[in-house]
Coordinates of C-alpha atoms in Angstrom, one line a residue:
Chain A
M1 CA 0.1 0.1 0.2
M2 CA 2.7 2.4 0.8
F3 CA 4.5 1.2 -2.4
M4 CA 1.9 2.2 -4.5
K5 CA 1.4 5.7 -2.9
V6 CA 4.9 6.5 -3.6
L7 CA 4.1 4.9 -7.2
Y8 CA 1.5 7.1 -7.9
A9 CA 3.2 10.0 -6.4
F10 CA 5.9 9.8 -8.7
L11 CA 3.5 9.3 -11.7
V12 CA 1.3 12.2 -10.6
G13 CA 3.8 14.7 -9.9
G14 CA 6.1 13.7 -13.0
I15 CA 2.6 14.2 -15.4
I16 CA 2.4 17.6 -13.6
C17 CA 5.8 18.8 -14.1
A18 CA 6.0 16.9 -17.7
I19 CA 2.8 19.5 -18.9
G20 CA 4.9 22.7 -17.2
Q21 CA 7.8 21.6 -19.5
V22 CA 6.1 21.3 -22.7
L23 CA 4.3 24.4 -22.0
I24 CA 8.2 26.3 -21.8
D25 CA 9.1 24.7 -24.5
K26 CA 6.5 25.4 -26.7
T27 CA 5.2 28.6 -26.0
K28 CA 8.3 30.5 -24.5
L29 CA 6.6 31.1 -21.5
T30 CA 9.0 32.5 -18.6
P31 CA 9.2 30.2 -15.5
A32 CA 7.7 33.3 -13.6
R33 CA 4.6 33.0 -16.2
I34 CA 4.5 29.2 -15.6
L35 CA 4.2 29.1 -11.8
V36 CA 1.4 31.7 -12.2
L37 CA -0.5 29.4 -14.5
F38 CA 0.2 26.9 -12.3
V39 CA -0.7 28.0 -9.0
T40 CA -3.7 29.8 -10.3
T41 CA -4.7 26.8 -12.1
G42 CA -4.8 24.4 -9.0
A43 CA -6.9 27.1 -7.3
V44 CA -9.7 26.7 -9.9
L45 CA -9.6 23.1 -9.9
G46 CA -9.8 23.0 -6.2
A47 CA -12.6 25.3 -6.4
L48 CA -14.4 22.6 -9.0
G49 CA -13.5 19.8 -6.6
I50 CA -11.2 18.2 -9.5
Y51 CA -7.9 18.4 -7.7
E52 CA -9.0 16.9 -4.4
K53 CA -9.5 13.8 -6.5
I54 CA -6.2 13.8 -8.0
A55 CA -4.8 14.7 -4.4
D56 CA -6.8 11.5 -3.0
F57 CA -5.0 9.4 -5.8
G58 CA -1.5 11.0 -6.3
G59 CA -0.6 12.5 -2.6
A60 CA 2.5 14.4 -2.6
G61 CA 2.4 14.1 -6.3
A62 CA -0.5 16.2 -6.5
T63 CA 0.5 18.2 -3.2
I64 CA 4.0 19.1 -3.7
P65 CA 3.6 20.7 -7.3
L66 CA 2.6 24.3 -7.4
T67 CA -0.8 23.4 -8.3
G68 CA -0.9 22.1 -5.1
F69 CA 0.0 25.0 -3.5
G70 CA -3.2 26.5 -5.2
Y71 CA -5.1 23.5 -4.2
T72 CA -4.1 24.2 -0.4
L73 CA -4.9 27.9 -1.1
T74 CA -8.6 27.5 -1.9
R75 CA -9.3 24.5 0.5
G76 CA -8.4 26.6 3.5
A77 CA -10.8 29.4 1.9
F78 CA -13.5 27.0 1.8
R79 CA -13.1 25.6 5.2
D80 CA -13.0 28.9 6.7
V81 CA -15.9 30.3 5.0
D82 CA -17.5 27.1 6.2
Q83 CA -16.4 28.4 9.7
Y84 CA -16.2 32.0 10.0
G85 CA -18.6 33.3 6.8
L86 CA -17.2 35.6 4.2
L87 CA -14.2 36.3 6.5
G88 CA -13.1 33.3 5.6
A89 CA -12.3 33.8 2.4
F90 CA -9.5 36.1 3.3
T91 CA -8.0 34.2 5.9
G92 CA -8.3 30.6 5.0
G93 CA -6.2 30.6 2.1
V94 CA -3.4 32.1 3.8
R95 CA -3.6 30.4 7.2
A96 CA -3.6 27.0 5.4
A97 CA -0.6 28.0 3.1
A98 CA 0.9 29.4 6.0
A99 CA 3.8 26.9 6.9
G100 CA 4.9 27.0 3.4
I101 CA 5.0 30.8 3.2
A102 CA 6.9 31.5 6.2
A103 CA 8.8 28.5 5.6
A104 CA 9.9 29.8 2.4
I105 CA 10.2 33.6 3.6
F106 CA 12.6 32.3 6.5
F107 CA 14.8 29.5 5.0
G108 CA 15.0 31.9 1.8
Y109 CA 16.4 34.5 4.3
L110 CA 18.8 32.3 6.2
V111 CA 20.0 30.5 3.2
S112 CA 20.7 33.7 1.3
V113 CA 22.4 35.3 4.2
A114 CA 24.3 32.1 4.3
S115 CA 25.7 31.7 0.9
K116 CA 26.6 33.4 -2.4
S117 CA 25.7 33.1 -6.0
K118 CA 28.4 31.1 -7.8
A119 CA 29.0 31.8 -11.5
K120 CA 28.4 29.8 -14.6
R121 CA 30.8 28.3 -16.8
Chain B
M1 CA 28.9 66.3 -49.7
A2 CA 31.9 66.6 -47.2
G3 CA 35.2 65.4 -49.1
K4 CA 35.7 62.3 -47.0
R5 CA 32.2 60.8 -47.5
L6 CA 31.4 57.9 -49.7
G7 CA 27.7 57.0 -50.3
N8 CA 25.1 57.3 -47.1
Q9 CA 26.8 55.9 -44.6
T10 CA 30.4 55.5 -45.3
V11 CA 33.4 57.7 -44.9
R12 CA 36.7 57.0 -46.3
L13 CA 39.8 58.3 -44.1
E14 CA 42.5 59.9 -45.9
T15 CA 45.2 59.5 -43.6
P16 CA 44.2 56.3 -42.3
P17 CA 45.1 55.6 -38.7
R18 CA 47.0 52.4 -37.4
I19 CA 46.3 50.2 -34.7
I20 CA 49.2 50.3 -33.0
S21 CA 48.6 48.0 -29.9
T22 CA 45.7 46.2 -28.4
A23 CA 45.1 44.4 -25.2
S24 CA 42.7 41.5 -23.7
I25 CA 41.5 39.9 -21.1
A26 CA 39.3 37.1 -20.7
G27 CA 37.5 34.8 -18.4
P28 CA 38.0 31.0 -17.6
K29 CA 35.7 30.1 -19.7
E30 CA 37.2 32.1 -22.6
G31 CA 40.3 30.7 -21.7
E32 CA 39.5 27.4 -22.2
G33 CA 38.2 28.1 -25.6
P34 CA 39.8 27.6 -28.9
L35 CA 41.0 31.4 -28.9
G36 CA 42.5 31.0 -25.1
H37 CA 45.9 31.3 -25.8
T38 CA 45.5 34.5 -27.5
F39 CA 44.7 36.6 -24.6
D40 CA 47.0 38.7 -22.9
L41 CA 45.7 37.5 -19.6
V42 CA 43.1 34.5 -18.8
L43 CA 41.3 35.1 -15.2
E44 CA 41.0 32.2 -12.9
D45 CA 37.7 33.2 -11.6
E46 CA 35.0 35.1 -12.6
L47 CA 35.3 37.6 -8.8
W48 CA 39.3 38.3 -9.6
G49 CA 39.0 39.1 -5.8
E50 CA 36.3 41.5 -6.2
K51 CA 33.0 41.4 -4.0
T52 CA 30.3 41.6 -6.9
W53 CA 30.1 40.8 -10.2
E54 CA 30.0 44.6 -11.3
K55 CA 33.2 45.5 -9.5
A56 CA 35.0 42.4 -11.2
E57 CA 33.9 43.8 -14.2
S58 CA 35.4 47.2 -13.8
K59 CA 38.7 45.8 -12.4
I60 CA 38.8 43.9 -15.7
V61 CA 38.4 47.0 -17.6
R62 CA 41.4 49.1 -15.1
E63 CA 43.2 46.3 -15.6
T64 CA 43.0 46.5 -19.7
W65 CA 43.6 50.1 -19.9
S66 CA 47.3 49.7 -17.7
R67 CA 48.2 46.7 -20.3
I68 CA 47.3 48.8 -23.1
L69 CA 49.8 51.6 -21.9
E70 CA 52.1 49.1 -20.9
K71 CA 52.3 47.2 -23.9
S72 CA 52.2 50.5 -26.2
G73 CA 55.0 51.8 -24.0
K74 CA 52.3 55.4 -23.6
A75 CA 52.0 57.4 -20.9
P76 CA 48.1 58.3 -20.0
E77 CA 48.7 62.0 -21.0
D78 CA 49.8 60.4 -24.4
I79 CA 46.2 59.4 -24.9
N80 CA 44.0 62.1 -26.3
Y81 CA 40.4 60.1 -25.8
I82 CA 39.6 56.8 -24.3
I83 CA 36.0 56.2 -25.9
A84 CA 34.5 53.2 -24.1
G85 CA 31.5 51.4 -22.8
D86 CA 29.9 48.2 -21.7
L87 CA 26.2 46.6 -21.1
L88 CA 25.3 47.4 -17.8
N89 CA 23.2 50.3 -16.9
Q90 CA 24.5 53.7 -17.5
C91 CA 28.1 52.2 -18.3
I92 CA 29.4 51.7 -15.0
A93 CA 31.6 49.0 -15.5
T94 CA 33.7 51.4 -17.9
T95 CA 33.3 54.5 -15.6
F96 CA 34.1 52.8 -12.6
G97 CA 36.9 50.9 -14.1
L98 CA 38.4 54.5 -15.7
R99 CA 38.0 56.8 -12.7
E100 CA 41.3 56.9 -12.4
S101 CA 42.6 56.9 -15.8
S102 CA 43.2 60.7 -16.2
A103 CA 42.8 60.8 -20.2
P104 CA 39.5 62.6 -21.7
Y105 CA 37.0 60.1 -21.8
L106 CA 34.1 59.7 -24.5
G107 CA 31.1 57.2 -23.2
V108 CA 29.6 55.3 -26.0
Y109 CA 27.0 52.7 -25.8
G110 CA 26.0 50.3 -28.8
A111 CA 25.4 47.7 -26.8
C112 CA 27.4 44.6 -28.4
S113 CA 28.3 46.9 -31.2
T114 CA 30.3 49.1 -29.5
M115 CA 33.7 47.7 -30.3
C116 CA 33.2 49.0 -33.8
E117 CA 31.4 52.3 -32.8
S118 CA 34.3 53.5 -30.6
L119 CA 36.5 52.2 -33.2
S120 CA 34.8 54.6 -35.8
I121 CA 34.6 57.3 -33.7
G122 CA 38.4 57.0 -33.0
A123 CA 39.3 56.3 -36.3
M124 CA 37.6 59.6 -37.4
L125 CA 39.0 62.0 -34.6
V126 CA 42.5 60.4 -35.7
D127 CA 42.2 61.2 -38.8
G128 CA 40.4 64.5 -38.6
G129 CA 43.8 65.6 -36.8
F130 CA 41.5 65.8 -33.4
A131 CA 44.0 63.2 -31.6
D132 CA 47.2 61.4 -32.0
N133 CA 46.6 58.2 -29.8
V134 CA 43.0 57.0 -28.9
V135 CA 42.3 53.9 -26.7
C136 CA 39.0 52.1 -28.2
L137 CA 37.7 49.8 -25.2
T138 CA 34.4 47.7 -24.5
S139 CA 33.6 45.1 -21.9
S140 CA 31.2 42.7 -21.1
H141 CA 31.3 40.0 -17.6
F142 CA 28.5 37.3 -17.9
C143 CA 27.7 37.0 -14.4
S144 CA 26.7 41.2 -14.4
A145 CA 25.0 40.9 -17.7
E146 CA 22.9 38.2 -16.9
K147 CA 22.1 39.8 -13.3
Q148 CA 20.8 42.5 -15.4
F149 CA 19.3 41.2 -18.5
R150 CA 18.1 37.6 -17.4
F151 CA 17.5 35.4 -14.2
P152 CA 19.4 35.5 -11.0
L153 CA 22.5 32.6 -11.6
E154 CA 21.1 30.2 -9.2
L155 CA 17.5 30.4 -10.5
G156 CA 17.2 26.7 -11.9
T157 CA 16.0 27.8 -15.6
Q158 CA 17.1 26.0 -19.0
R159 CA 18.2 28.3 -21.8
A160 CA 17.1 28.5 -25.1
P161 CA 18.6 26.7 -27.6
T162 CA 18.8 30.0 -29.3
A163 CA 20.5 31.9 -26.7
Q164 CA 24.1 33.2 -26.6
W165 CA 26.7 33.3 -23.8
T166 CA 27.6 36.7 -22.8
V167 CA 32.1 36.9 -23.1
L168 CA 33.6 37.9 -19.9
G169 CA 36.3 39.8 -20.9
C170 CA 37.3 43.1 -22.2
G171 CA 39.7 44.3 -25.3
A172 CA 41.3 47.6 -26.3
V173 CA 42.9 48.8 -29.4
L174 CA 45.3 51.8 -29.7
V175 CA 44.3 54.1 -32.7
S176 CA 47.4 56.4 -33.3
S177 CA 48.4 58.9 -36.2
H178 CA 51.9 57.4 -36.0
G179 CA 53.3 54.2 -35.8
Q180 CA 53.6 50.5 -36.8
G181 CA 50.2 48.0 -37.4
P182 CA 47.2 47.7 -39.7
A183 CA 45.2 50.7 -40.7
I184 CA 41.6 51.5 -40.4
T185 CA 40.6 53.0 -43.9
H186 CA 36.9 52.8 -44.2
V187 CA 33.9 53.4 -41.9
T188 CA 30.5 52.5 -42.3
T189 CA 28.0 53.5 -40.0
G190 CA 25.2 51.6 -39.3
K191 CA 21.3 52.5 -39.1
I192 CA 19.1 51.3 -36.7
V193 CA 17.1 48.1 -37.9
D194 CA 14.4 46.6 -36.1
K195 CA 12.8 43.6 -38.2
G196 CA 10.0 42.9 -35.3
I197 CA 12.0 40.3 -33.6
K198 CA 10.6 39.9 -29.4
D199 CA 12.5 37.4 -28.3
A200 CA 15.3 38.3 -26.2
N201 CA 16.5 34.9 -26.1
N202 CA 17.1 35.0 -29.8
M203 CA 19.1 38.1 -30.5
G204 CA 21.3 36.7 -33.5
G205 CA 17.8 36.9 -35.2
A206 CA 17.0 40.3 -34.0
M207 CA 20.7 41.3 -35.5
A208 CA 21.2 39.6 -38.7
P209 CA 18.8 42.4 -40.4
A210 CA 21.3 45.1 -39.3
A211 CA 24.5 43.3 -39.9
A212 CA 23.2 42.6 -43.4
D213 CA 22.1 46.2 -44.4
T214 CA 25.3 47.5 -43.0
I215 CA 27.7 45.2 -45.0
V216 CA 25.3 45.7 -48.2
S217 CA 25.6 49.6 -47.9
H218 CA 29.1 49.1 -47.4
F219 CA 29.7 47.7 -50.5
K220 CA 27.4 49.8 -52.3
D221 CA 29.2 52.9 -50.8
T222 CA 32.8 52.0 -51.6
G223 CA 31.9 50.2 -54.6
F224 CA 33.8 47.4 -53.2
T225 CA 33.5 43.4 -53.5
P226 CA 33.5 40.7 -51.4
D227 CA 36.5 39.6 -53.4
Y228 CA 38.2 42.7 -51.5
Y229 CA 38.3 41.2 -48.6
D230 CA 40.1 38.3 -46.9
L231 CA 37.5 38.3 -44.1
V232 CA 34.3 39.8 -43.2
L233 CA 34.1 39.3 -39.4
T234 CA 30.7 39.8 -37.7
G235 CA 30.5 40.4 -33.8
D236 CA 28.2 38.2 -32.1
L237 CA 25.4 36.8 -34.6
G238 CA 25.7 33.2 -33.8
I239 CA 24.6 30.3 -35.6
V240 CA 21.0 31.7 -36.3
G241 CA 22.1 35.0 -37.0
K242 CA 25.1 34.4 -39.4
A243 CA 23.0 31.9 -41.1
I244 CA 20.3 35.1 -42.1
C245 CA 23.0 37.6 -42.4
D246 CA 24.4 35.2 -45.1
E247 CA 21.5 34.8 -47.0
M248 CA 20.2 38.4 -46.7
V249 CA 23.6 39.8 -47.9
G250 CA 23.6 37.1 -51.0
E251 CA 20.4 37.8 -52.1
Q252 CA 20.9 41.3 -52.9
G253 CA 23.9 40.4 -55.1
F254 CA 27.0 40.2 -52.6
N255 CA 27.9 36.7 -52.1
I256 CA 30.1 36.3 -48.9
S257 CA 29.6 33.3 -48.0
K258 CA 33.6 32.0 -48.1
K259 CA 34.3 35.3 -46.4
L260 CA 31.9 35.3 -43.5
K261 CA 32.9 34.7 -40.0
D262 CA 31.2 35.4 -36.8
C263 CA 33.2 36.3 -33.3
G264 CA 30.6 34.8 -31.5
L265 CA 31.4 31.1 -33.3
M266 CA 35.1 31.4 -32.9
I267 CA 35.1 31.7 -29.3
Y268 CA 34.1 29.2 -27.6
D269 CA 34.4 25.3 -28.9
L270 CA 30.3 25.2 -29.5
N271 CA 30.6 21.3 -29.1
K272 CA 32.2 20.9 -25.9
Q273 CA 31.3 24.4 -24.1
D274 CA 28.0 24.1 -23.5
V275 CA 27.1 27.8 -25.0
H276 CA 24.0 26.7 -27.2
A277 CA 24.1 29.3 -30.3
G278 CA 27.1 31.1 -29.5
A279 CA 29.0 34.2 -28.0
S280 CA 27.6 37.8 -27.3
G281 CA 28.2 40.8 -25.5
C282 CA 30.5 43.8 -26.2
A283 CA 33.7 42.0 -25.3
C284 CA 33.0 39.1 -27.6
S285 CA 34.1 41.2 -30.9
A286 CA 36.6 43.4 -28.6
T287 CA 38.6 40.4 -27.4
V288 CA 38.6 38.2 -30.2
F289 CA 40.0 41.5 -32.6
A290 CA 42.2 42.3 -29.9
G291 CA 43.8 39.0 -29.4
H292 CA 43.5 36.6 -32.4
I293 CA 42.9 38.7 -35.3
Y294 CA 45.1 41.5 -34.7
K295 CA 48.0 38.7 -34.5
E296 CA 46.4 37.0 -37.7
M297 CA 46.8 40.5 -39.4
L298 CA 50.2 41.4 -37.5
E299 CA 51.3 38.1 -39.3
G300 CA 50.2 38.6 -42.6
R301 CA 47.8 36.0 -42.7
I302 CA 44.6 38.4 -42.9
K303 CA 45.1 41.2 -45.1
K304 CA 42.2 42.6 -45.3
L305 CA 39.2 42.3 -43.3
L306 CA 35.7 43.9 -42.8
L307 CA 34.9 44.1 -38.9
V308 CA 31.5 44.2 -38.4
A309 CA 30.6 44.5 -35.2
T310 CA 26.4 44.1 -34.1
G311 CA 24.1 45.1 -31.0
A312 CA 20.8 44.4 -29.8
L313 CA 19.4 47.6 -28.6
L314 CA 17.2 46.3 -25.9
N315 CA 16.8 46.8 -22.1
P316 CA 14.9 44.6 -19.7
T317 CA 12.2 47.3 -19.4
S318 CA 11.6 47.3 -23.3
T319 CA 11.6 43.2 -23.3
Q320 CA 9.0 43.4 -20.4
Q321 CA 6.7 45.7 -22.2
G322 CA 7.0 43.5 -25.3
E323 CA 9.0 45.6 -27.3
T324 CA 10.5 44.5 -30.6
I325 CA 14.2 44.5 -30.5
P326 CA 16.0 47.3 -32.1
S327 CA 19.5 46.2 -33.8
I328 CA 22.5 48.0 -34.9
A329 CA 25.9 47.0 -36.6
H330 CA 29.0 49.2 -37.4
A331 CA 31.8 48.2 -39.8
V332 CA 35.3 49.1 -40.4
T333 CA 38.0 48.4 -43.0
I334 CA 41.2 47.3 -41.6
E335 CA 43.8 46.7 -43.6
A336 CA 47.3 45.1 -42.8
Chain C
M1 CA 8.9 39.2 -60.0
G2 CA 11.3 37.4 -58.3
K3 CA 11.2 35.5 -54.7
K4 CA 10.8 38.1 -52.1
M5 CA 13.9 39.2 -50.6
V6 CA 14.1 38.7 -46.9
K7 CA 15.4 42.4 -46.3
D8 CA 11.7 43.0 -47.5
F9 CA 9.9 40.6 -45.4
T10 CA 7.0 41.9 -43.0
H11 CA 7.9 41.6 -39.3
K12 CA 5.2 38.5 -39.6
E13 CA 7.1 36.9 -42.1
Y14 CA 10.8 37.6 -41.2
R15 CA 9.8 36.1 -37.2
D16 CA 8.6 33.2 -39.3
Y17 CA 11.4 32.9 -41.2
V18 CA 13.8 33.1 -37.8
E19 CA 11.4 30.5 -36.5
K20 CA 12.4 28.5 -39.4
K21 CA 15.9 28.8 -39.2
S22 CA 16.4 28.5 -35.2
P23 CA 17.3 25.0 -33.6
K24 CA 14.6 23.6 -31.6
S25 CA 14.1 22.5 -28.1
K26 CA 14.5 18.8 -27.6
V27 CA 10.7 18.7 -26.5
L28 CA 10.4 14.9 -26.1
A29 CA 13.7 14.8 -24.4
N30 CA 13.1 17.4 -22.0
T31 CA 9.9 16.6 -21.0
V32 CA 10.9 12.8 -20.0
K33 CA 13.6 14.6 -17.9
A34 CA 11.2 16.9 -16.5
F35 CA 8.8 13.7 -15.9
V36 CA 11.1 12.0 -13.8
V37 CA 12.8 14.4 -12.0
G38 CA 9.5 16.2 -11.0
G39 CA 8.2 12.6 -10.3
L40 CA 11.2 11.7 -8.1
I41 CA 11.0 15.1 -6.0
C42 CA 7.0 14.3 -5.5
V43 CA 8.5 10.9 -4.2
A44 CA 10.8 12.3 -1.7
G45 CA 7.9 14.1 -0.6
Q46 CA 5.4 11.2 -0.4
L47 CA 8.5 9.5 2.0
I48 CA 8.7 12.0 4.1
N49 CA 4.6 12.4 4.3
N50 CA 4.8 8.2 4.9
F51 CA 7.0 8.8 7.8
F52 CA 5.3 11.6 9.5
T53 CA 1.7 9.3 8.8
S54 CA 3.3 6.1 10.3
R55 CA 4.2 7.9 13.6
G56 CA 0.7 8.9 14.0
M57 CA 0.4 12.9 13.2
E58 CA -2.8 13.8 11.6
K59 CA -2.8 14.7 8.2
D60 CA -2.9 18.6 8.5
T61 CA 0.3 18.3 10.7
V62 CA 2.0 16.2 8.1
S63 CA 1.5 17.9 5.2
N64 CA 2.8 21.1 6.7
L65 CA 5.7 19.5 7.8
T66 CA 6.1 17.8 4.7
S67 CA 6.0 21.3 3.0
I68 CA 8.1 23.2 5.3
I69 CA 10.9 20.2 4.8
M70 CA 10.5 20.4 1.2
I71 CA 10.9 24.1 1.0
F72 CA 14.0 23.9 3.2
L73 CA 15.7 21.4 1.0
G74 CA 14.8 23.3 -2.1
A75 CA 16.8 26.7 -0.2
L76 CA 19.2 24.5 1.0
L77 CA 20.3 23.0 -2.5
T78 CA 19.9 26.4 -3.8
G79 CA 22.6 27.8 -1.3
L80 CA 24.7 25.2 -2.2
N81 CA 24.8 26.2 -6.1
I82 CA 23.3 22.7 -6.8
Y83 CA 19.4 23.7 -7.6
D84 CA 20.7 25.8 -10.4
N85 CA 22.3 22.8 -12.3
L86 CA 19.1 20.2 -11.6
G87 CA 17.2 23.1 -13.2
K88 CA 19.4 23.1 -16.1
F89 CA 18.5 19.2 -16.6
A90 CA 15.2 19.2 -15.3
G91 CA 13.4 22.3 -16.5
A92 CA 10.3 22.4 -15.1
G93 CA 10.8 18.9 -13.2
S94 CA 12.4 21.1 -10.6
I95 CA 10.4 24.7 -11.5
V96 CA 7.1 23.1 -10.7
P97 CA 7.3 21.2 -7.4
I98 CA 7.2 23.3 -4.1
T99 CA 11.7 23.0 -4.3
G100 CA 11.4 25.2 -7.3
F101 CA 9.5 27.9 -5.5
A102 CA 11.9 28.0 -2.6
N103 CA 14.7 28.1 -5.3
S104 CA 12.8 31.0 -6.8
I105 CA 13.0 33.0 -3.7
V106 CA 16.2 32.0 -2.4
S107 CA 18.2 33.0 -6.1
P108 CA 17.4 36.1 -6.0
A109 CA 18.0 37.1 -2.7
M110 CA 21.3 35.9 -2.9
E111 CA 22.2 37.5 -6.8
F112 CA 20.9 40.8 -4.9
K113 CA 22.8 40.2 -1.5
S114 CA 25.3 42.8 -3.0
E115 CA 22.8 45.4 -3.0
G116 CA 22.1 45.4 0.9
Y117 CA 20.1 43.2 3.0
V118 CA 16.9 45.7 3.0
M119 CA 16.6 46.2 -0.6
G120 CA 18.8 43.4 -2.1
V121 CA 17.7 40.5 -0.1
G122 CA 14.5 41.9 1.2
A123 CA 13.4 43.3 -1.8
K124 CA 14.6 41.1 -4.5
M125 CA 13.2 37.9 -2.8
F126 CA 9.8 38.0 -4.5
V127 CA 10.8 39.2 -8.2
V128 CA 10.3 35.6 -9.3
A129 CA 8.0 34.2 -6.4
G130 CA 5.9 37.4 -5.1
P131 CA 3.3 36.8 -8.6
V132 CA 2.9 33.5 -7.8
L133 CA 1.8 34.9 -4.0
V134 CA -0.5 37.6 -5.7
Y135 CA -2.0 35.3 -7.7
G136 CA -2.2 32.2 -5.7
I137 CA -3.8 34.0 -2.8
S138 CA -6.1 36.6 -4.7
A139 CA -7.8 33.2 -6.5
S140 CA -8.3 31.7 -3.4
I141 CA -10.1 34.7 -1.8
I142 CA -12.1 34.9 -5.3
V143 CA -13.0 31.5 -5.2
G144 CA -13.9 31.7 -1.2
I145 CA -16.2 34.5 -2.0
I146 CA -18.2 32.8 -4.9
Y147 CA -18.1 29.6 -2.4
Y148 CA -19.5 31.6 0.3
L149 CA -22.4 33.3 -2.3
L150 CA -23.0 30.0 -3.6
H151 CA -23.6 28.1 -0.6
Y152 CA -24.9 30.5 2.5

């Protein structure tokens, strides 16, 4: 069971990344635009209830790609709306994604203070 | 029409100034390339003991300036003008590098065409009797250019197959009214040409029409044919741009296929070094000319050269705003 | 009338011509690499997830911890000058996972450290990742409001 979960994570995560690669090579979209597209797509698919099914099947393969970040934001917004009403639309997303955002900022700061850009050859 | 002008874009220099000395400094990757042995100095690392890429580029400029004085035996007071530029905003690599040069300075910007722009102005100043010694110098640095024009170095992106690699280095040329060396006989100044390319990762494609336009104008203005030259050397068109330029000049009645080479395809080994479509940057034509080509001319293997440095006149803001890429190419005839 | 010369091409014609002359991305090979590396990064996430789950932690805690660890790893590999090389090989395979989000935060912060800790590190940290937060959070608010209107 655990093994199958890992396999599904590999397949689903791989496919989502492969879609990203086709977009980069075929459309000349910059990485920043790809990331925006993916997070927004995840949020919308989450709202439509589709991403939940992908996540149930793919586990980390669906939550680790940035589409999963969008899905987390939407899920949080829905949960808080259920609990607090309209205000929840504003508090829920960031609350659900807080760990990721805070970690990115904090570790990002620490690492950039501690390390240096290296030249490419 | 002014007496020295030929046609719309070209001047003939009556007393052709001589290139009496050159100096070049290049980075480690350039040092590993096929022309590595032709540079005066090859750096071991890209920072050269400095704290930032920008400071490193300025140090390269400063040291190239010292070297050309040393090699030619001139004092800073002997130099009537330095004409120089680079790719960084407001040409800071050059101005910071030449802060202590104590010689009259003209800053120029022609993107990667800057070497020929400065040579053109320098040669005309000397021929006009306004100067005896002019140092023309340009630099670029892969890391500072990436930082300003593209992405942070540590960002995990892939370079497009049409992308070109900015040369790390600096080349300087001493143009003089007296002395020995190949002479600059004609100057053809390019027009801005824009054929609508928007992809900043395909600068060769953007610049090729400008190069072709200048080369054709040069032939028309002077009456020369491709046979006149041993070598027509473009600056940094790369694989894509060179092929297009060749075709465009050819269809206008001048077959340069056998004479055409591109500095951007000479400085790196395209099979072994991961540079995709070739090299680019102000230092590309500058170091290739100051190193390899100048030696070939001194030793008589190249007698007549048309040097055509090419520049893409974009900046990060224009790219983000979806503008097309205006391009330019300047040509100088150099005869041994 | 002969063939139209390249110099007389319209912008559109010239763009198509350059496109034809230009080497193409190796889409298939790139996609396979992206698939494999992206898949493996997700496997790493799944293994971390399995580990915490097996220790009896609840689902939200597990996914938060997994995110934090993956982001830490992405940031660390960037600081060690490894992630850019991974990205050169894997393309979207290392851009799309959350480790790539960390890379997009750390890399400009490192690059612009020379401009100081406030306007360099602090401000430039979000030049690539900022839009992700802007569009992600805005999208979640919009769908949250729609959800509220539909259900309450």
